[in-house]
CSV table of C-alpha atoms and ligand atoms in Angstrom, one decimal:
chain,number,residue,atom,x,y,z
A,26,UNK,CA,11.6,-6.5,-18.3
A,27,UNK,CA,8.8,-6.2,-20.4
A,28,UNK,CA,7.2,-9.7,-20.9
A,29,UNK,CA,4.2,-9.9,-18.0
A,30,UNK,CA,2.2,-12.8,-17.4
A,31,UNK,CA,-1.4,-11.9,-16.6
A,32,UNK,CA,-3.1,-14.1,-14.1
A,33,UNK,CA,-5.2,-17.5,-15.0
A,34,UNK,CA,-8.5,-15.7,-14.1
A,35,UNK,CA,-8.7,-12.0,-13.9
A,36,UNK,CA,-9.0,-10.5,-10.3
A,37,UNK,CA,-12.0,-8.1,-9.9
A,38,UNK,CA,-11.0,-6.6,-6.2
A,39,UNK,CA,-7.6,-6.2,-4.0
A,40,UNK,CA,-9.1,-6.7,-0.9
A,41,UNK,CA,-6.8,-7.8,1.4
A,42,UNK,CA,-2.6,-8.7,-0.1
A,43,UNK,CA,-3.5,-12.6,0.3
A,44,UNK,CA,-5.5,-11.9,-2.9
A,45,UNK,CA,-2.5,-11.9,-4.5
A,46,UNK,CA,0.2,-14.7,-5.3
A,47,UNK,CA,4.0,-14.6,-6.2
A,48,UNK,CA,2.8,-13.8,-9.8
A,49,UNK,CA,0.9,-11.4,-9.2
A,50,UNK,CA,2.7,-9.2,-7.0
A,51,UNK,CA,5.9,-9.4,-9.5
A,52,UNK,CA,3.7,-8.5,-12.1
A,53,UNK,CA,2.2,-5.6,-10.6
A,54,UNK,CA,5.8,-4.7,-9.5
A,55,UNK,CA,7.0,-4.9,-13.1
A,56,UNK,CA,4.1,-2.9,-14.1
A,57,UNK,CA,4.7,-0.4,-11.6
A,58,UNK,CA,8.6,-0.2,-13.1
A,59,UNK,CA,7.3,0.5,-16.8
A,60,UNK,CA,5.2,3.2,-15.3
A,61,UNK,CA,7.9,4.6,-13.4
A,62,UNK,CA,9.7,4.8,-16.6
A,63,UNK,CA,6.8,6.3,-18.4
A,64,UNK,CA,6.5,8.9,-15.8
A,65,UNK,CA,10.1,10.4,-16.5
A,66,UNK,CA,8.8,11.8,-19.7
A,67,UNK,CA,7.7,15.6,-20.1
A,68,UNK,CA,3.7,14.9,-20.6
A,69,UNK,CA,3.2,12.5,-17.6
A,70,UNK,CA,-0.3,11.5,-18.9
A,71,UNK,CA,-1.2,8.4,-20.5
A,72,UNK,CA,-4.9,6.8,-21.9
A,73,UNK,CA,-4.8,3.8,-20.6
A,74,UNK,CA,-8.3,4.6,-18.3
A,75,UNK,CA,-9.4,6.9,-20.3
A,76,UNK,CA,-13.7,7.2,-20.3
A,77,UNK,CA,-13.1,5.1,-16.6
A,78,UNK,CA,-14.3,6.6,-13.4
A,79,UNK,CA,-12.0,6.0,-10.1
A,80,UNK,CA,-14.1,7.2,-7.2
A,81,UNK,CA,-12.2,7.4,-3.7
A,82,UNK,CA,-14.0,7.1,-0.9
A,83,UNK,CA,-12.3,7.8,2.4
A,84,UNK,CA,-13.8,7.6,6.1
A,85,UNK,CA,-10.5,7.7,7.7
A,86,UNK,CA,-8.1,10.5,7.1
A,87,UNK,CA,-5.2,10.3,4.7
A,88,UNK,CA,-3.0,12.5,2.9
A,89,UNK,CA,-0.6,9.8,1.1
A,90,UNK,CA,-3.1,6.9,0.4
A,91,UNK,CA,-5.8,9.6,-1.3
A,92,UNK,CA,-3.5,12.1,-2.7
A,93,UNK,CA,-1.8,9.1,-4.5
A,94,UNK,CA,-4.8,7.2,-6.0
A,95,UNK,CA,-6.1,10.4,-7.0
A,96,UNK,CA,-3.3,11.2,-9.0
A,97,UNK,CA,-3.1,7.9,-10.1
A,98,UNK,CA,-6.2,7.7,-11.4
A,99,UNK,CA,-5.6,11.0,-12.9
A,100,UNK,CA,-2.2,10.5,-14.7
A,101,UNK,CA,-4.0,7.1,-16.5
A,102,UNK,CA,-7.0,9.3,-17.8
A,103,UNK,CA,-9.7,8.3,-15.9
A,104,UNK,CA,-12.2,10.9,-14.5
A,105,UNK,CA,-11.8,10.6,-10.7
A,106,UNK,CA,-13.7,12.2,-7.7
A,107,UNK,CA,-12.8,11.6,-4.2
A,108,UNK,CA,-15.5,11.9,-1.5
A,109,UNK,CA,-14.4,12.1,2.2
A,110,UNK,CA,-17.1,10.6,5.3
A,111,UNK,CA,-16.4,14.4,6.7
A,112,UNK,CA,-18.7,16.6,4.2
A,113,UNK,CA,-21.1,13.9,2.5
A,114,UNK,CA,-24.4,12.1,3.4
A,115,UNK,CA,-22.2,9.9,5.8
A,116,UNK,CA,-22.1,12.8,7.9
A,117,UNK,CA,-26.4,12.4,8.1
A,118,UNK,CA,-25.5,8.8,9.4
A,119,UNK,CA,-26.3,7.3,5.6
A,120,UNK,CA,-25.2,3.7,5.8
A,121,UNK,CA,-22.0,2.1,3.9
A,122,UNK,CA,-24.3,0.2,2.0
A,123,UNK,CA,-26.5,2.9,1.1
A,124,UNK,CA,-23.4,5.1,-0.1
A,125,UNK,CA,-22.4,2.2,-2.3
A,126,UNK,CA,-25.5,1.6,-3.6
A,127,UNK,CA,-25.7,5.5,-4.3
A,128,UNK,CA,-22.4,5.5,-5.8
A,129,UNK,CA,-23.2,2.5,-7.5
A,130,UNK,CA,-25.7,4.5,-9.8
A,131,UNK,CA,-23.0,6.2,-11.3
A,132,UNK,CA,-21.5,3.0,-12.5
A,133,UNK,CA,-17.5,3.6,-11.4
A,134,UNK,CA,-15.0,1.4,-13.1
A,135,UNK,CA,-13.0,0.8,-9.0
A,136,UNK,CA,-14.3,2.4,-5.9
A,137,UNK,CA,-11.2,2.9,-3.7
A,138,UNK,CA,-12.1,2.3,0.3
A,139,UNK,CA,-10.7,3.3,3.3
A,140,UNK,CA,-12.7,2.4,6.3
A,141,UNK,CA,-12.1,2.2,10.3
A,142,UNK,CA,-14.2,-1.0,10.7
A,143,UNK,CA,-12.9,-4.1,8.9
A,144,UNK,CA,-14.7,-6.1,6.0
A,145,UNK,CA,-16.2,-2.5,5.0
A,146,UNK,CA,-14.4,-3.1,1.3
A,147,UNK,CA,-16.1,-6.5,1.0
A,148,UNK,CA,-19.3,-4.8,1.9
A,149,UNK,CA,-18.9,-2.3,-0.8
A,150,UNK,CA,-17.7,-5.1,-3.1
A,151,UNK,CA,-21.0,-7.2,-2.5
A,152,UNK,CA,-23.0,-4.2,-3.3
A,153,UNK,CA,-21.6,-2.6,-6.1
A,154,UNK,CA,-20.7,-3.9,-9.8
A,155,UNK,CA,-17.1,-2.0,-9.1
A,156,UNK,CA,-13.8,-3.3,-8.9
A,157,UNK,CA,-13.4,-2.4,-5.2
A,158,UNK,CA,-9.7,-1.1,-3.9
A,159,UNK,CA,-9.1,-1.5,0.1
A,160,UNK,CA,-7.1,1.5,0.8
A,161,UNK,CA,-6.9,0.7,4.7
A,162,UNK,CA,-9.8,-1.4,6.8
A,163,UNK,CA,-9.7,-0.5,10.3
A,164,UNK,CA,-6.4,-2.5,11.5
A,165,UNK,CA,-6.8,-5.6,9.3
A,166,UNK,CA,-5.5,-4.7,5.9
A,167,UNK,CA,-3.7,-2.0,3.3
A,168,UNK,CA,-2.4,-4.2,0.4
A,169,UNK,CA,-1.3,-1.4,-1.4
A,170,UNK,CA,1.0,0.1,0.6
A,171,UNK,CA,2.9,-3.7,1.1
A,172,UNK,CA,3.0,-3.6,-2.4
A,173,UNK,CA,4.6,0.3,-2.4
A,174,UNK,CA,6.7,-1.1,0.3
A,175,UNK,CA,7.9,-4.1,-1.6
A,176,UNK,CA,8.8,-1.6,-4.7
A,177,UNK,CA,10.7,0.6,-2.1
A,178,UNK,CA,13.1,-2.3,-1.2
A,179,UNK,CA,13.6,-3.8,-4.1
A,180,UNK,CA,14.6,-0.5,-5.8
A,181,UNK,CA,16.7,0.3,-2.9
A,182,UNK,CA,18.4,-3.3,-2.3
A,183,UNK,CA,17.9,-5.0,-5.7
A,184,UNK,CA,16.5,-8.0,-4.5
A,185,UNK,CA,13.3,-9.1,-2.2
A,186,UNK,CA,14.2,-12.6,-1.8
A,187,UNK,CA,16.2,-13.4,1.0
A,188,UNK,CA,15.9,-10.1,2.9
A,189,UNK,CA,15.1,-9.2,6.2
A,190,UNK,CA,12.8,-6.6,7.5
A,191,UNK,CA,12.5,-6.0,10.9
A,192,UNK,CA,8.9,-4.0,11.8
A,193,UNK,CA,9.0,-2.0,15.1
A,194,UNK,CA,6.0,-0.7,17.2
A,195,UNK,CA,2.7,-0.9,17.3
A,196,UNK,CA,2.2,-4.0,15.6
A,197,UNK,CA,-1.3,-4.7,17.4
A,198,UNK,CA,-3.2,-1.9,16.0
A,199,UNK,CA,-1.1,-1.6,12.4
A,200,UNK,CA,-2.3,-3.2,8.5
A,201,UNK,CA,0.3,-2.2,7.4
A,202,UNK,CA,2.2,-4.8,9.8
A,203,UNK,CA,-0.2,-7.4,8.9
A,204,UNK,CA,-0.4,-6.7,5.0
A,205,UNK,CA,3.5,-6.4,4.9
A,206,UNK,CA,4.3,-9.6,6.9
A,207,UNK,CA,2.3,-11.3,4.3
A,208,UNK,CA,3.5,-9.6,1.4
A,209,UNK,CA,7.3,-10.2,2.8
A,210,UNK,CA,6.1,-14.2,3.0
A,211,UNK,CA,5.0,-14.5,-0.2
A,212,UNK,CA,8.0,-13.0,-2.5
A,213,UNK,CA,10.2,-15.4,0.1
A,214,UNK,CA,11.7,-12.5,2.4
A,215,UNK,CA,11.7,-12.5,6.1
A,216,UNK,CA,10.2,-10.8,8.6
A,217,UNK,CA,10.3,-10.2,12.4
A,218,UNK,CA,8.1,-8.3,14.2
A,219,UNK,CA,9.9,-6.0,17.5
A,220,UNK,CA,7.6,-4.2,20.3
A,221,UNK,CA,6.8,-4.4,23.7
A,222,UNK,CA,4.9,-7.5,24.3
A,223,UNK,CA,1.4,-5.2,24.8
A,224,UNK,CA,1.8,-4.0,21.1
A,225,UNK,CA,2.6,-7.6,20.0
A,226,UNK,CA,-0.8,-9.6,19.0
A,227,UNK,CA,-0.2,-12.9,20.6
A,228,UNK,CA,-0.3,-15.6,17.7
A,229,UNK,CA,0.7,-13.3,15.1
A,230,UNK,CA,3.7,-15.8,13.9
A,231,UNK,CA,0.9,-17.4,12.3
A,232,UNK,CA,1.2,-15.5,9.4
A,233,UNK,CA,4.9,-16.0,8.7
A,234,UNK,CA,7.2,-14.3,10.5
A,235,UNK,CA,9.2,-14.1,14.0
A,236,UNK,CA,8.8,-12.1,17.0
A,237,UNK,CA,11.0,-10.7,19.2
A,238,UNK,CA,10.7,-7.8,22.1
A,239,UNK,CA,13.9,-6.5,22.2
A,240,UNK,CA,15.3,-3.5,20.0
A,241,UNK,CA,18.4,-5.1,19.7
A,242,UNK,CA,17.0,-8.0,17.1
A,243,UNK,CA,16.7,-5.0,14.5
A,244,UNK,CA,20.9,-5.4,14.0
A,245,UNK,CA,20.1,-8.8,12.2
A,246,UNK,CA,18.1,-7.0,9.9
A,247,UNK,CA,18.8,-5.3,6.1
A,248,UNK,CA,15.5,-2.9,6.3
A,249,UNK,CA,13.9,-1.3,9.6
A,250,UNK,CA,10.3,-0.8,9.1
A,251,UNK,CA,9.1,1.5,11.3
A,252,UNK,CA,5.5,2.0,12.0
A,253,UNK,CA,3.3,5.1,13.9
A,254,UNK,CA,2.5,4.5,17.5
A,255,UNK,CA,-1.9,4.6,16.7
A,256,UNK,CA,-3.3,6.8,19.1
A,257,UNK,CA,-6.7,7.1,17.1
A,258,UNK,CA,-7.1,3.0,17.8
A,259,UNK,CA,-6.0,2.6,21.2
A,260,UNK,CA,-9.2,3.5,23.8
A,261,UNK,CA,-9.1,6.2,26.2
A,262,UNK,CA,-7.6,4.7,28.7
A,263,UNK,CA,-6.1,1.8,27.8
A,264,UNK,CA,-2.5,1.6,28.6
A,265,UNK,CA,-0.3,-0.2,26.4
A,266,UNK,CA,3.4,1.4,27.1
A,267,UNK,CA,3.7,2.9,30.5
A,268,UNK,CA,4.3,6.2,28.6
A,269,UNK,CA,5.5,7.7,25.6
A,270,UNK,CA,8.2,8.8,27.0
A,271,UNK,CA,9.6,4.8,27.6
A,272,UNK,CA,8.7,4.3,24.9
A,273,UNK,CA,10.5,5.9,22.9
A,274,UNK,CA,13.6,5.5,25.1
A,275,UNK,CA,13.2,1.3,24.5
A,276,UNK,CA,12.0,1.3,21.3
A,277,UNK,CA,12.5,4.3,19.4
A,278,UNK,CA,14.7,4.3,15.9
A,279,UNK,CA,17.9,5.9,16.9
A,280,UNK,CA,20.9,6.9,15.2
A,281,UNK,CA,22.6,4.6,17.5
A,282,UNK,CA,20.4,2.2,17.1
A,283,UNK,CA,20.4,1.8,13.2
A,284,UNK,CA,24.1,-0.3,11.9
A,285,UNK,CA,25.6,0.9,8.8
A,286,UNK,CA,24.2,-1.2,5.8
A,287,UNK,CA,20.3,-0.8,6.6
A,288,UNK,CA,17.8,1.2,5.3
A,289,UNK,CA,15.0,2.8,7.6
A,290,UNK,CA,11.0,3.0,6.2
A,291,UNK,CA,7.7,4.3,7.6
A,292,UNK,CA,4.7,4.4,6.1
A,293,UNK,CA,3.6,7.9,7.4
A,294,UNK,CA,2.3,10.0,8.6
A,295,UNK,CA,5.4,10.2,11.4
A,296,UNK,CA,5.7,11.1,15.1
A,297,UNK,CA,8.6,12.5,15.1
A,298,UNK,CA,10.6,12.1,18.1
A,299,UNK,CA,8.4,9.2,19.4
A,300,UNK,CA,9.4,5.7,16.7
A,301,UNK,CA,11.7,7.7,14.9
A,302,UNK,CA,14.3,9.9,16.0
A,303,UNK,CA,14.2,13.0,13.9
A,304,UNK,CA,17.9,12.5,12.9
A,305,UNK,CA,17.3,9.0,11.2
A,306,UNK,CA,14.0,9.9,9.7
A,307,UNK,CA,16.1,12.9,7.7
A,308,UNK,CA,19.2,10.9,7.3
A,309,UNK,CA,20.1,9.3,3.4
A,310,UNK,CA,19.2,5.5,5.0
A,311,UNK,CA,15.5,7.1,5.4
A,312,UNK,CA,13.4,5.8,2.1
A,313,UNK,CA,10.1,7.5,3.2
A,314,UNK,CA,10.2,9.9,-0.1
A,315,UNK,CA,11.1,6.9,-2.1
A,316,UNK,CA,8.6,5.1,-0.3
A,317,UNK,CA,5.5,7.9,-1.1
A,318,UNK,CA,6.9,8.6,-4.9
A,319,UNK,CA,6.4,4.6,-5.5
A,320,UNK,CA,3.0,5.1,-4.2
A,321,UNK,CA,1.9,6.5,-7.1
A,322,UNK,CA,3.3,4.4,-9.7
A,323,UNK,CA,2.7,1.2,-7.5
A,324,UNK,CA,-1.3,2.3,-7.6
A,325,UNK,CA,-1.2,3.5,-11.0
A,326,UNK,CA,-0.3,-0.5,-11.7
A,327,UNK,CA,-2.8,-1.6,-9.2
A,328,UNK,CA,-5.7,0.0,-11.1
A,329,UNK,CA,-4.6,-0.7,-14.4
A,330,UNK,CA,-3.9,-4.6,-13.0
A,331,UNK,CA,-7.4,-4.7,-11.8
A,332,UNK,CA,-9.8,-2.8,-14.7
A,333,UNK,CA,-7.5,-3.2,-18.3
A,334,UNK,CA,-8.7,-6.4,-20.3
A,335,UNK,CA,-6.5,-8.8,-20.3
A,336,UNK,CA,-7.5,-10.5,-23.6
A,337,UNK,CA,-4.7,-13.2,-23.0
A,338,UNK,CA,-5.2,-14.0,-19.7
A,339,UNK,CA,-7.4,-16.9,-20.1
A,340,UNK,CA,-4.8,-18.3,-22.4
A,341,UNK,CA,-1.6,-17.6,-20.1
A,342,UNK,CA,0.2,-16.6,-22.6
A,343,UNK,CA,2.4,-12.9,-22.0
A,344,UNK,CA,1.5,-9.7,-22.2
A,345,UNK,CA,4.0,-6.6,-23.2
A,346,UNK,CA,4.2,-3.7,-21.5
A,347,UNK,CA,7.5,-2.7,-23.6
A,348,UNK,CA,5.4,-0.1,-25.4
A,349,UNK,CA,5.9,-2.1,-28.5
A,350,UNK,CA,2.9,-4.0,-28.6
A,351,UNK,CA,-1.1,-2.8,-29.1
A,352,UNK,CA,-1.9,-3.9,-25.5
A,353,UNK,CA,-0.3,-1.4,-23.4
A,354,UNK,CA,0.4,1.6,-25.8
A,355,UNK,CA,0.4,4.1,-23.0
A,356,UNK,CA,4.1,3.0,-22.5
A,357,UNK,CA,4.9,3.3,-26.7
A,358,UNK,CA,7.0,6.5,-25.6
A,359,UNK,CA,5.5,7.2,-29.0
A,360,UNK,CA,3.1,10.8,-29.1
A,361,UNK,CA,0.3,8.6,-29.6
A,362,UNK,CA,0.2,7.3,-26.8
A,363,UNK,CA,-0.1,10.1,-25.1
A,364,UNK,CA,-3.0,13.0,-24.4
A,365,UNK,CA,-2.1,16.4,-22.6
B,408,LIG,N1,-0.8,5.5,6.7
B,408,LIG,C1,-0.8,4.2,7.2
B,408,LIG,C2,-2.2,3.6,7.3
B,408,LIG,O1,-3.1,4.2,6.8
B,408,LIG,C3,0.0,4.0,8.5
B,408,LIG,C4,-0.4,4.8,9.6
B,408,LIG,O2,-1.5,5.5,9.6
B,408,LIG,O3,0.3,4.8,10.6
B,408,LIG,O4,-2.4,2.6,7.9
C-alpha cells in the first residue's frame, strides 16, 4: 500500500470535492491509511509540517470539523491557531476580505474556512498566498468530510466501487449531500438520494445519482447516510415537512427500518429522535465514531496532500509513503522521525 502517485500538477486549494479526480481521492485515502497506522504508535506526533502555520478560521459553529483540523494540524507539527467569527474583528463587521488580507500578513501555509455564504473559500483563496481548505460553505460544499466518509466505508465494507449509499433528509440544505454524491460518483459507487420531495432540490440527479421519496428505497442499499434535519438554514417560517413530528414518523432511521447487512452514518452533530432513532444511532451498524476518528487522519492527509513538495510530481513518477524512503519519513516508524 505504499507506492502513491502524486498528481500531474500540484493542487494549491480543496475547494469544492470536484477539485479532485479518481487519483487523487485514492491517494489521499492511502495517505490517510499510512497515517492511521502511524497514529497507533505511543508518540502520535510527526514533523512532517513542522515551521508551517495552519490557521482555522470558522464563522459557522463546529465541534468535529475544527476540533479535527486542529489536531491535525497539530499531530503533523505545524503551529496552528483557530479563530472563530464569535470573539474576533468579525464581530466589529470586518469584511472576509479584510480578515484574509489580515491574516494574510502572517503568511499561513493553509487557511482552513468555514463559511455560511458560498464561494467565501474562493474569496479567501483570491486574496491570500495560502493554500485555502473549505471546511463547509454555506450549503454548497464540505469536501473533507466526503473524503472522511469515503474512508469510513471502505474501512468498514472493503470496497467503494460498486456500493450503494442511500442519503436520507434534508438534502436541500446539506454539502455534505452534495460533496458526497460527487465523491460517491467519482470512485464509481452509487448513490440515491431519499426525502420528502420539499427537502429534494429539483435537478439534483444532475450530479450523479438517483432520487427517490420513499423510505422504503433505503432496503436496496449497503450504507444509510443519514444527514441533520438544518434548522439554522431553513427561514422562519418556511415549512418544508408539515412537522417534526411526521417527519420523523416517514423518514426517520429506525430499527425497523434498517435490514441486516447495512451500516448506518451521519455526519454530526445528531438530532436524536428526529433522522435517527436513538436505538440505531447506538447500535454496532452506527459508524459515527469511526466516521469522526477518520476525520482526523483523513485531514491530516488533506493538508499534507496540499502543502508537502512533491518533488516527483511533475515527473509522475511514485512517491513512498512506506516510511522507507526520504520523502515521507514521518511514517519511518524509526525515532527519527518523530518529535515529542
Ligand atoms: N457537520 C456537517 C456540516 O457542517 C453536517 C451538519 O451540520 O449537519 O455540514
Amino acid at each position: 500500500m505504499s507506492e502513491l502517485r502524486p498528481p500531474a500538477a500540484p493542487r494549491r486549494h480543496l475547494l469544492a470535492i470536484g477539485d479532485l479526480d479518481s487519483v487523487d481521492v485514492e491517494r489521499i485515502l492511502e495517505t490517510a491509511r499510512a497515517l492511521a497506522a502511524s497514529l497507533d504508535r505511543e508518540v502520535k506526533k510527526l514533523p512532517t509540517l513542522r515551521g508551517r502555520i495552519v490557521v482555522n478560521l470558522f464563522y459557522e459553529s463546529s465541534t468535529r470539523t475544527l476540533a479535527s483540523f486542529e489536531l491535525a494540524a497539530k499531530r503533523l507539527s505545524a503551529d496552528t491557531m483557530s479563530l472563530r467569527s464569535a470573539g474576533s474583528s468579525v464581530d466589529k463587521g470586518e469584511s472576509l476580505k479584510d480578515t484574509a488580507l489580515t491574516l494574510a500578513a502572517y503568511d499561513p501555509d493553509v487557511i482552513v474556512i468555514r463559511h455560511p455564504s458560498i464561494g467565501a473559500p474562493q474569496l479567501v483563496a483570491r486574496n491570500t498566498d495560502a493554500h485555502i481548505v473549505n471546511a463547509g460553505d454555506g450549503k454548497h460544499q464540505h469536501p473533507t468530510q466526503a473524503l472522511l466518509d469515503l474512508y469510513t466505508i471502505h474501512a468498514a465494507l472493503g470496497r467503494l466501487e460498486g456500493v450503494h449509499v442511500a442519503v436520507v433528509g434534508d438534502v436541500l440544505h446539506s454539502r455534505v449531500a452534495r460533496s458526497l454524491v460527487q465523491a460517491l460518483r467519482i470512485v464509481g459507487a452509487r448513490s440515491t438520494l431519499v426525502g420528502p420531495p420539499t427537502l429534494i432540490p429539483r435537478g439534483i440527479e444532475a450530479l450523479g445519482c438517483e432520487v427517490s421519496t420513499d423510505i422504503a428505497t433505503i432496503g436496496d442499499a449497503d450504507v444509510i447516510y443519514v444527514l441533520r434535519m438544518q434548522a439554522e438554514r431553513m427561514a422562519a417560517g418556511e415549512a418544508f415537512v408539515p412537522s417534526l413530528r411526521e417527519y420523523t414518523a416517514e423518514f426517520g432511521v429506525t430499527p425497523e427500518r434498517v435490514r441486516p447487512g447495512q451500516v448506518v452514518m451521519h455526519p454530526g452533530p445528531m438530532n436524536r429522535g428526529v433522522e435517527i432513532d436513538p436505538r440505531v444511532a447506538d447500535s454496532d451498524v452506527a459508524l459515527v465514531a469511526d466516521q469522526v476518528r477518520a476525520g482526523l487522519v483523513v485531514r491530516m492527509a488533506v493538508l499534507y496532500d496540499l502543502v508537502v513538495e512533491r518533488p516527483a510530481s511533475a515527473s509522475g513518477t511514485t512517491v513512498d509513503v512506506s516510511g522507507e524512503g526520504e520523502f515521507f519519513p514521518a511514517l519511518a516508524g524509526s525515532s527519527h522521525g518523530e518529535v515529542s
